[in-house]
mmCIF file of C-alpha atoms in Angstrom:
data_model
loop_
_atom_site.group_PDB
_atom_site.id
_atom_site.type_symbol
_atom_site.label_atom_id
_atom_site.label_comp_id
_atom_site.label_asym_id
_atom_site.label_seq_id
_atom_site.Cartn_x
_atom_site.Cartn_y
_atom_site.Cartn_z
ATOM 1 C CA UNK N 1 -48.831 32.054 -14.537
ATOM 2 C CA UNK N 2 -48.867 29.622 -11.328
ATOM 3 C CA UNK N 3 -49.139 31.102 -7.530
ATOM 4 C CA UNK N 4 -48.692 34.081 -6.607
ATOM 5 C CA UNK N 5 -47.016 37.125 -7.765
ATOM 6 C CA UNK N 6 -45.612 39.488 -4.982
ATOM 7 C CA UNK N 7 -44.614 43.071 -4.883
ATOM 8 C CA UNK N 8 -41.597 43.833 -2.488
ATOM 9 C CA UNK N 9 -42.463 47.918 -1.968
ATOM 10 C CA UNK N 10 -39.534 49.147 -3.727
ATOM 11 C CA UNK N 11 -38.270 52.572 -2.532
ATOM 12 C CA UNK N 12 -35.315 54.452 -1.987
ATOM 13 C CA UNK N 13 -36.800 57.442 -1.089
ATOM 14 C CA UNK N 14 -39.680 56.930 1.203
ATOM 15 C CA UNK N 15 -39.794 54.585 4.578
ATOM 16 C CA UNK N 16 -41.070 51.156 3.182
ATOM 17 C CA UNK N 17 -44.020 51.053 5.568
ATOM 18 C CA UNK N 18 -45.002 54.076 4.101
ATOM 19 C CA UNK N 19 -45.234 52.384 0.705
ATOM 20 C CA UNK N 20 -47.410 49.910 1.646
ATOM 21 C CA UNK N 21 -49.777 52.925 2.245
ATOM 22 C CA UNK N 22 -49.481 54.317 -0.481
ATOM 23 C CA UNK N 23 -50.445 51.247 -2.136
ATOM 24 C CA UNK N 24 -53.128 49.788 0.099
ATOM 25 C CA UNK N 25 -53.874 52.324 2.522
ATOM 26 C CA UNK N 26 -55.782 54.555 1.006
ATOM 27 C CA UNK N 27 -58.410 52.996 -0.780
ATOM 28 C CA UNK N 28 -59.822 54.959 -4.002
ATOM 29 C CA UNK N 29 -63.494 54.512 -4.933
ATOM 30 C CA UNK N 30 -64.209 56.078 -8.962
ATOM 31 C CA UNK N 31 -67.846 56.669 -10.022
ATOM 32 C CA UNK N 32 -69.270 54.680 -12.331
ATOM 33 C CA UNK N 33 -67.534 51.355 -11.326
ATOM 34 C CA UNK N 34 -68.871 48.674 -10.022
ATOM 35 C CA UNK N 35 -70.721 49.167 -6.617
ATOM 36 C CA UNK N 36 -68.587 49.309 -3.258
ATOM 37 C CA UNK N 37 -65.218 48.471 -5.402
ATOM 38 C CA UNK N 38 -62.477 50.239 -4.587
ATOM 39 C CA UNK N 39 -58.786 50.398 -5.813
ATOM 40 C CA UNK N 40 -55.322 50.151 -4.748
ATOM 41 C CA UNK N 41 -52.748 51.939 -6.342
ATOM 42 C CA UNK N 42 -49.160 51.184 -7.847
ATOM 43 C CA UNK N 43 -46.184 53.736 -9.373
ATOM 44 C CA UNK N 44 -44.860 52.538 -12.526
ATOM 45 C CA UNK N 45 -41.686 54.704 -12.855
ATOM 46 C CA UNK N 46 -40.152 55.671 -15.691
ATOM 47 C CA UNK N 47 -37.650 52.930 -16.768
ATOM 48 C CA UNK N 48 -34.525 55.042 -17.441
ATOM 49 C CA UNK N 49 -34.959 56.612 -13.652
ATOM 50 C CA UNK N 50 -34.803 52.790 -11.961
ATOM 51 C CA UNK N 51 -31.396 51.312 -10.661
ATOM 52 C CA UNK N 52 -30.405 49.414 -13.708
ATOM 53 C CA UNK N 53 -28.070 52.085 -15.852
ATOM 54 C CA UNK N 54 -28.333 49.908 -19.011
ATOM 55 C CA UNK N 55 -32.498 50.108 -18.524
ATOM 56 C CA UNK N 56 -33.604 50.541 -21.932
ATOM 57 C CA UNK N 57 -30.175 50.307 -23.417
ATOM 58 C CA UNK N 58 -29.288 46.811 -22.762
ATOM 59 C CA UNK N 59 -31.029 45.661 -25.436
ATOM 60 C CA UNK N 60 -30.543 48.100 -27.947
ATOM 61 C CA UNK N 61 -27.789 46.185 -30.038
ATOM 62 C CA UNK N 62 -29.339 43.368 -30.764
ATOM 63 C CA UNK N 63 -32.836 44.695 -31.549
ATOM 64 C CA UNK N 64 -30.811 46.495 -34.248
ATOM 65 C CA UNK N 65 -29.085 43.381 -35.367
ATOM 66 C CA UNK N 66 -32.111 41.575 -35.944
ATOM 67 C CA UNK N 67 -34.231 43.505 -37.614
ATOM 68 C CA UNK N 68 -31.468 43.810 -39.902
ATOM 69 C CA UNK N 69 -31.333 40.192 -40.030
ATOM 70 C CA UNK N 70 -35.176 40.227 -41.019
ATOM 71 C CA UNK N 71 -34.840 42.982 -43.274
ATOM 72 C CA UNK N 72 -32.206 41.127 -45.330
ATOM 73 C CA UNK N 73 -33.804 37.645 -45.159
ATOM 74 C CA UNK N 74 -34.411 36.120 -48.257
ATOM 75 C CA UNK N 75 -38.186 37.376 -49.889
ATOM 76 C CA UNK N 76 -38.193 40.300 -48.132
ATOM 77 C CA UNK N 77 -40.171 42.405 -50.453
ATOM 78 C CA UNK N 78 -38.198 46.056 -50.470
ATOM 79 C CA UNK N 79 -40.953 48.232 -48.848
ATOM 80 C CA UNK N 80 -41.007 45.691 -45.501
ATOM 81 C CA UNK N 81 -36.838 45.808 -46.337
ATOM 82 C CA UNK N 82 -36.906 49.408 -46.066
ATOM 83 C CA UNK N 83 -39.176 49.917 -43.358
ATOM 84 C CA UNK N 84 -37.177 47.128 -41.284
ATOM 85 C CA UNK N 85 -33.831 49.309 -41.758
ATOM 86 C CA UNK N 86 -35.615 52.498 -40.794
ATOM 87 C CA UNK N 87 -36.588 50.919 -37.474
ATOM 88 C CA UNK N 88 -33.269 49.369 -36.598
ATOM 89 C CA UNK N 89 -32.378 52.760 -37.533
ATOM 90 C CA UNK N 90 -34.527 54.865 -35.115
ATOM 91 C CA UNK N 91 -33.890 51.994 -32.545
ATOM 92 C CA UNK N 92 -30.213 52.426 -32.536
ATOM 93 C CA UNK N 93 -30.659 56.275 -31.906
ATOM 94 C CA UNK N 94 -33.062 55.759 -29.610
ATOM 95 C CA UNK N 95 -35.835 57.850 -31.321
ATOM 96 C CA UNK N 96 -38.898 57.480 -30.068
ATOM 97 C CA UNK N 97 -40.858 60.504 -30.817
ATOM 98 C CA UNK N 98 -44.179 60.019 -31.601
ATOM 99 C CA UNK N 99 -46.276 61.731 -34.309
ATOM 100 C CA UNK N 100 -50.057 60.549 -33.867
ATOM 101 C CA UNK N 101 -50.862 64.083 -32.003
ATOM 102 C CA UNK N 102 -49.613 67.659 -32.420
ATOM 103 C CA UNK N 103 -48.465 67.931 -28.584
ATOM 104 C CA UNK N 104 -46.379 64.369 -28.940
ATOM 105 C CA UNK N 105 -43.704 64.367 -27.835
ATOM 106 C CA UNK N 106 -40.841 61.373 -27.150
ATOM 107 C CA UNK N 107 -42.497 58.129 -25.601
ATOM 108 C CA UNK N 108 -40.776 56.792 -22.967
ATOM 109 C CA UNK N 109 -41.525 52.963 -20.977
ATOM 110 C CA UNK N 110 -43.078 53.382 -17.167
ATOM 111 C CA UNK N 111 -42.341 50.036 -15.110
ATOM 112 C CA UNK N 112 -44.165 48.665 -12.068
ATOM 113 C CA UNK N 113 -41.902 45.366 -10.746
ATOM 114 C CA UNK N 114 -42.691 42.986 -9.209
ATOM 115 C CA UNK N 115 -41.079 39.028 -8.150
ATOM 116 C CA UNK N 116 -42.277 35.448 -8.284
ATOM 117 C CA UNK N 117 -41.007 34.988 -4.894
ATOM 118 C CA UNK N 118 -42.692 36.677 -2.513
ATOM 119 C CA UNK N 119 -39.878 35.416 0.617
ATOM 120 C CA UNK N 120 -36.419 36.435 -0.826
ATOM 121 C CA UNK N 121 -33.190 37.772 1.376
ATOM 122 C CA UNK N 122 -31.832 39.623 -1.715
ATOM 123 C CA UNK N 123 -35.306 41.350 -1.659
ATOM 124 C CA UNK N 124 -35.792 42.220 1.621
ATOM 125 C CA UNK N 125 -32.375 43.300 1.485
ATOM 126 C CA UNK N 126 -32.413 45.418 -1.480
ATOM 127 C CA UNK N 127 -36.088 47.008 -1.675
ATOM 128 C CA UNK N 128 -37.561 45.890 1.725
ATOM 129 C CA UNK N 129 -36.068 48.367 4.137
ATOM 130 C CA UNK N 130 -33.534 45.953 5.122
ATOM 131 C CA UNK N 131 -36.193 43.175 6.399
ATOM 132 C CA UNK N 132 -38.377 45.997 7.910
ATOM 133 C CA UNK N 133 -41.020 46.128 4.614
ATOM 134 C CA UNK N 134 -43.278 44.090 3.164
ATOM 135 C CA UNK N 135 -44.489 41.506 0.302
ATOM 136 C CA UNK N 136 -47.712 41.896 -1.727
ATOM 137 C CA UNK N 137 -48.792 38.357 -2.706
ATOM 138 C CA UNK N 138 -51.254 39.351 -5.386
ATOM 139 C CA UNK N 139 -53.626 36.361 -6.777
ATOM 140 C CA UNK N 140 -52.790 36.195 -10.683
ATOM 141 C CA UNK N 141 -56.400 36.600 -11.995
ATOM 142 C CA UNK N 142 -56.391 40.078 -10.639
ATOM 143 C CA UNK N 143 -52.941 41.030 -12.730
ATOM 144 C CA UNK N 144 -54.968 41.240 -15.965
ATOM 145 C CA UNK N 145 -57.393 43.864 -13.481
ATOM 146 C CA UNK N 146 -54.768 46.928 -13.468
ATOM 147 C CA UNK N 147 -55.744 49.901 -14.837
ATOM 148 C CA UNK N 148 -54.723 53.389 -15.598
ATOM 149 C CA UNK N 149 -56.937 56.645 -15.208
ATOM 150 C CA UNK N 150 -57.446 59.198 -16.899
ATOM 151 C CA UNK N 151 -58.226 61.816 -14.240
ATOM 152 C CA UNK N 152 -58.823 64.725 -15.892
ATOM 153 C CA UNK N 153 -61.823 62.633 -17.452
ATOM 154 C CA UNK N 154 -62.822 61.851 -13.994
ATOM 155 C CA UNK N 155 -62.795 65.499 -13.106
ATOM 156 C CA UNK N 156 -65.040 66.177 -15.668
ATOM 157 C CA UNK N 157 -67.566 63.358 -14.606
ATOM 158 C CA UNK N 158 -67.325 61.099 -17.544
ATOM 159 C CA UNK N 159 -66.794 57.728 -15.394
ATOM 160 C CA UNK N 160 -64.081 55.555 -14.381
ATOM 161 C CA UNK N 161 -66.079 53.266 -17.531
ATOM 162 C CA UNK N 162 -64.643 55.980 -20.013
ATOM 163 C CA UNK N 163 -61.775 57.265 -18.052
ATOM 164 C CA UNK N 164 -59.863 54.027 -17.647
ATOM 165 C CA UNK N 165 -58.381 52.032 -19.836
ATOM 166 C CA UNK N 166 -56.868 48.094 -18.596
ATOM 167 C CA UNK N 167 -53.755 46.535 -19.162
ATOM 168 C CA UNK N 168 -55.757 43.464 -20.236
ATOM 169 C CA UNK N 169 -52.006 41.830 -21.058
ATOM 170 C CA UNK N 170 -51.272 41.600 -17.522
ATOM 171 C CA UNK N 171 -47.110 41.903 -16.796
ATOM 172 C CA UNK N 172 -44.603 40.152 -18.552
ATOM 173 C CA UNK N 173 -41.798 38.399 -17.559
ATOM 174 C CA UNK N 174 -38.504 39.609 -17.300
ATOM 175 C CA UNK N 175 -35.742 38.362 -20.240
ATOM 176 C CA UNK N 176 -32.528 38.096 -18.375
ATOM 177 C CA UNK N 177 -28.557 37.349 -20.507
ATOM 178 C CA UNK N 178 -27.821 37.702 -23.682
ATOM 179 C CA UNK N 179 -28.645 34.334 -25.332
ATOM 180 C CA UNK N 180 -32.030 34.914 -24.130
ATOM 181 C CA UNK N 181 -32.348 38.381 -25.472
ATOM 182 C CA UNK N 182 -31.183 37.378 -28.598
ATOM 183 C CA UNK N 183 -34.046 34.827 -28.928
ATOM 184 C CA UNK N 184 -36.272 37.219 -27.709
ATOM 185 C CA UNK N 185 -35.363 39.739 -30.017
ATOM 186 C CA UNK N 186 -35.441 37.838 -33.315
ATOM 187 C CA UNK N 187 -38.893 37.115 -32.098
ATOM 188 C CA UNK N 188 -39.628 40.441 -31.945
ATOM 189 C CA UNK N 189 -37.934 41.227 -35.465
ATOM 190 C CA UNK N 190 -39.934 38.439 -37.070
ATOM 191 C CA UNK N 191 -43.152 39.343 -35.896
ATOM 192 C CA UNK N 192 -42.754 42.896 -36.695
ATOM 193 C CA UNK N 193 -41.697 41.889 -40.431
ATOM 194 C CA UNK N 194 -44.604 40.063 -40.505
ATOM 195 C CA UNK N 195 -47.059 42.700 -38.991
ATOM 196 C CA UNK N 196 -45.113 44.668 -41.893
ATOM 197 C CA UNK N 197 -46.232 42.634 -44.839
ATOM 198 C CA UNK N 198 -50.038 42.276 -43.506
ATOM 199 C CA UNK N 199 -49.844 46.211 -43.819
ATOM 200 C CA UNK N 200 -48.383 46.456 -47.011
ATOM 201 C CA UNK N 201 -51.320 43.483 -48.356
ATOM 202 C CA UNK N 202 -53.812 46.407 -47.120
ATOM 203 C CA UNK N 203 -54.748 43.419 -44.446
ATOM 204 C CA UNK N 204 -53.962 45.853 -41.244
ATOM 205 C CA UNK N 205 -53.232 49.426 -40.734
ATOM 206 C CA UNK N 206 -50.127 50.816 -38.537
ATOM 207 C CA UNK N 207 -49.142 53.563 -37.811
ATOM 208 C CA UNK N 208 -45.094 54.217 -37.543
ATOM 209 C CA UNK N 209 -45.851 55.352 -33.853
ATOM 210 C CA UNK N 210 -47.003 51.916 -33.245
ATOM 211 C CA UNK N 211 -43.852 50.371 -34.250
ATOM 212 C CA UNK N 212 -41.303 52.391 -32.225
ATOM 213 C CA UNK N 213 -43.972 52.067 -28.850
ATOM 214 C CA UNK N 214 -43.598 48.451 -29.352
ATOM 215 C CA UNK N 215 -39.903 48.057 -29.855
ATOM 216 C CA UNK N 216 -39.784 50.626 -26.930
ATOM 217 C CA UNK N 217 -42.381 48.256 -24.507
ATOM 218 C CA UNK N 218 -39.804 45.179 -25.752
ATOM 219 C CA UNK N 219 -36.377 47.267 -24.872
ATOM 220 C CA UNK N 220 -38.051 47.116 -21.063
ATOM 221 C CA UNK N 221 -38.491 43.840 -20.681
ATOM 222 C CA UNK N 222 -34.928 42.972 -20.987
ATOM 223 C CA UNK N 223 -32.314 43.300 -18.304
ATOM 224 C CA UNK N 224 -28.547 42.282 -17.787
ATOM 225 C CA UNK N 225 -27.892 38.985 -16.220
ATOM 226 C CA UNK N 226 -26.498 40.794 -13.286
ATOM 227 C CA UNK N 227 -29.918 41.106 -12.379
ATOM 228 C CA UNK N 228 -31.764 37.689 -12.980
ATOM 229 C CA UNK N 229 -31.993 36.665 -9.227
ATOM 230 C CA UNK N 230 -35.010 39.020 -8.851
ATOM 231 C CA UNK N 231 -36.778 36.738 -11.330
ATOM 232 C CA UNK N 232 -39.231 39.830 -12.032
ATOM 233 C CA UNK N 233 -42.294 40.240 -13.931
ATOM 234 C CA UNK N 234 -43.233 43.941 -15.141
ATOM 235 C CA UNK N 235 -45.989 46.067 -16.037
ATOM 236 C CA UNK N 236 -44.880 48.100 -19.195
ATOM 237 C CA UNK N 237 -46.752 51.015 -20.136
ATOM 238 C CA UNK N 238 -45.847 54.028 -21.783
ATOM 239 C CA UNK N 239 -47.614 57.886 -21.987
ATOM 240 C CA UNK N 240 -47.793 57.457 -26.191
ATOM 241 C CA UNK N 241 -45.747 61.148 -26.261
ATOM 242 C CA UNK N 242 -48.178 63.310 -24.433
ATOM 243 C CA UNK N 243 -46.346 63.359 -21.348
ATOM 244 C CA UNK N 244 -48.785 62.458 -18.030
ATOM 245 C CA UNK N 245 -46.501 61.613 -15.327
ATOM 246 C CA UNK N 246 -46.894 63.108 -12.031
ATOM 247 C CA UNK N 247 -43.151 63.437 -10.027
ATOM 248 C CA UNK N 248 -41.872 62.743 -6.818
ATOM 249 C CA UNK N 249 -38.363 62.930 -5.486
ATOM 250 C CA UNK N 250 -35.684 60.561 -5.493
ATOM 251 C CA UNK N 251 -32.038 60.014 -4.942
ATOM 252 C CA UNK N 252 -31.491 61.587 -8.676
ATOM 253 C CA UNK N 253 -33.663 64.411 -8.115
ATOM 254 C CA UNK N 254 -37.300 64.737 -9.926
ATOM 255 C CA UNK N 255 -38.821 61.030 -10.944
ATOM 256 C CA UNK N 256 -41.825 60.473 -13.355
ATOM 257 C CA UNK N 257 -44.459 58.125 -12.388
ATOM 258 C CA UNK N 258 -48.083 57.074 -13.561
ATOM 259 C CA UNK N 259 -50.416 55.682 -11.366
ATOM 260 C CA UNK N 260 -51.669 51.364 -11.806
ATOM 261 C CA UNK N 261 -54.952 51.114 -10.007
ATOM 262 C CA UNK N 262 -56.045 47.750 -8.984
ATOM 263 C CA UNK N 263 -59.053 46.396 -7.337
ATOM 264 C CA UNK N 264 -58.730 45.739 -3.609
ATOM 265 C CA UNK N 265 -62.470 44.370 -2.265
ATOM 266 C CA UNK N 266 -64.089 43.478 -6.119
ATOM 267 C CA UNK N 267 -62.033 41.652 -8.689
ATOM 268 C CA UNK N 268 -63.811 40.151 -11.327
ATOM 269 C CA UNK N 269 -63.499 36.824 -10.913
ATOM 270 C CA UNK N 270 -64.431 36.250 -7.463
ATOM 271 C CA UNK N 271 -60.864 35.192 -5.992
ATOM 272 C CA UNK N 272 -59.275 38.235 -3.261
ATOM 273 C CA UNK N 273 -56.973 40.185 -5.507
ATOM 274 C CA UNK N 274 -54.441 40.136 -2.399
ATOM 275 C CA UNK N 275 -53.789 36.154 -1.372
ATOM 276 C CA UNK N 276 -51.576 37.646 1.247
ATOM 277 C CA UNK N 277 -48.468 39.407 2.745
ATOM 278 C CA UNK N 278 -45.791 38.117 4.356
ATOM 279 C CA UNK N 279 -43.960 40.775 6.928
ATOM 280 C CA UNK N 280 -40.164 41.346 6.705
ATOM 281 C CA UNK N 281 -37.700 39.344 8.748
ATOM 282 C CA UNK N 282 -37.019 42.271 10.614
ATOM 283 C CA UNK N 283 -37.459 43.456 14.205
ATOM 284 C CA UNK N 284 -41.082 43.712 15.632
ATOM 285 C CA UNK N 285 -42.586 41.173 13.612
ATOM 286 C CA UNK N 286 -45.628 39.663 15.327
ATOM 287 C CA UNK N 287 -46.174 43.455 16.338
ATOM 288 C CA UNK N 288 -45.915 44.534 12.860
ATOM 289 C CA UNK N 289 -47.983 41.809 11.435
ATOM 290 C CA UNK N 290 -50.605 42.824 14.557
ATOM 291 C CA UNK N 291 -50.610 46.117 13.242
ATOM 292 C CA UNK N 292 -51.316 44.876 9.000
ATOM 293 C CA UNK N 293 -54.149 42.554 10.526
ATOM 294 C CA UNK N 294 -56.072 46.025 11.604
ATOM 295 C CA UNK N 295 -55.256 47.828 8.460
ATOM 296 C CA UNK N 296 -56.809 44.675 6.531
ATOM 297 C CA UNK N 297 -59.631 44.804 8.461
ATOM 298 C CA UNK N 298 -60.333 48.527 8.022
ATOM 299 C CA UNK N 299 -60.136 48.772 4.222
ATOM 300 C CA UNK N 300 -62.167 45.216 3.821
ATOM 301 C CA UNK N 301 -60.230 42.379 3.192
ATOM 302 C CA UNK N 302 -59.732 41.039 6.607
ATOM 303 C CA UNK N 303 -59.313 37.505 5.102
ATOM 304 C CA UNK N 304 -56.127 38.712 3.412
ATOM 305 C CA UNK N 305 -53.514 36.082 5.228
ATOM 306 C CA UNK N 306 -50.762 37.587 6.906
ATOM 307 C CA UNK N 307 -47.746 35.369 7.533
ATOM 308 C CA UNK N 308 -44.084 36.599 8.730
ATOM 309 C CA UNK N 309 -40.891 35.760 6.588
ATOM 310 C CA UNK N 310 -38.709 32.658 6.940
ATOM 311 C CA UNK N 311 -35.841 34.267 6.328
ATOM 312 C CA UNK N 312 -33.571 34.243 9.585
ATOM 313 C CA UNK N 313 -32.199 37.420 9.516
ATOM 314 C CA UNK N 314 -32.058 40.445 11.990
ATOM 315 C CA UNK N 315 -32.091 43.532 9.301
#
């Protein structure tokens, strides 16, 4: 993953400055990590409430189609067969229920996005306030330092050590089209027929929740070529069935959302987690970009670098 990956605050529902404190302006600080650390935060909605329609769907038919493919492929012994067909099968109805936990319920994919390029018109057009938001640059060592939080373990004093849990994959990039899906998919179909036999060799144990979270986490990472301008990379995570999301409102009505916590003053590896972030082509700039410089400054990384967009264009 080379240079930077930005975050364009993407809202419809709130003013896009006020984004950018919700992610950065409010610094959390969770006992039992590391000394004077402290975290930003992201919402990772759920997928199906985002402005794609075919979020989650687009996919769908050719997942199906090729783990059919695997499960008919020549040497397919007829347990991995049969358990092939009865995931195309649950894939095609979109059942996702899990079953690890008596209060499970039906998993469903939460998405942070974010874009490659951090300076984009169709960006600042679409999710930055119409050139009046802003652009994240975050350094790519820190996108393998996200984590989520268990707060009612917090509550109870047990440590953000035991309360959090990382996303030590880091996002994934975005499959955009058809002939890319496909390949992507029969990936996905091959590796899950060969998970498959390791479990039926007693090498590896699964359970069938596994199976549907992980066709589930690959349905997200596909979109319609429509799309593929945004060149985005996503967080994927899901609430395994037990249903966690907090809610805020949206043009739809009620949207789930789980919090992403990232480290703002202490990443591990000694690089800032926030390179820098580039202010809007819209009106105000300098004045805006005066007013980010303070805000740096206050919450500790006053060597973030602020630059203003290139984009010539009046919002």
């Amino acid at each position: 993953m080379q240079g930077l990956i930005c975050l364009t605050a993407r809202s419809t529902t709130t003013p896009i400055p006020a984004g950018l404190l919700g992610i950065l302006g409010r610094p959390t600080m969770f006992e039992g990590a590391d000394r004077g650390a402290t975290f930003g935060t992201l919402w990772a909605t759920d997928a199906r409430y985002l402005n794609d329609s075919e979020e989650v769907i687009y996919g769908t038919k050719i997942m199906v189609e090729e783990l059919e493919r695997q499960a008919d492929a020549s040497g397919q012994s007829p347990t991995v067969r049969d358990q092939l067909l009865t995931l195309a099968d649950d894939v095609r109805k979109n059942r996702f229920d899990m079953e690890w936990h008596a209060k499970a319920k039906r998993a469903v994919p939460f998405v942070a996005c974010l874009c490659q390029e951090g300076d984009l018109l169709s960006q600042w057009r679409g999710y930055g306030d119409g050139g009046g938001g802003y652009a994240i640059g975050f350094s790519p060592e820190v996108l393998t330092e996200f984590y989520t939080v268990n707060d009612s373990m917090i509550q109870q004093d047990d440590g953000f050590g035991l309360a959090s849990t990382p996303l030590l994959r880091g996002p994934g990039k975005v499959i955009y089209g058809q002939s890319k899906t496909r390949r992507y998919m029969a990936k996905f179909a091959q590796e899950t027929s060969e998970g498959m036999r390791l479990v039926e060799a007693g090498v590896k144990g699964y359970s069938w929740d596994i199976y549907r979270l992980q066709a589930l986490t690959t349905l997200a990472g596909v979109k319609h070529n429509a799309f593929r301008e945004e060149n985005e990379w996503r967080f994927i995570e899901h609430d395994s069935g037990l249903g966690k999301a907090e809610f805020r409102a949206g043009g739809i009505g009620l949207i789930p959302y789980i919090k992403l916590y990232f480290p703002i003053t202490n990443g591990t590896h000694g690089d800032p987690p926030i390179r820098e972030i580039v202010v809007g082509p819209g009106g105000d700039r300098k004045l805006r970009a005066e007013a980010l410089k303070r805000l740096l400054r206050q919450i500790g990384i006053p060597d973030t670098q602020v630059r203003l967009s290139k984009a010539p264009f009046r919002g």
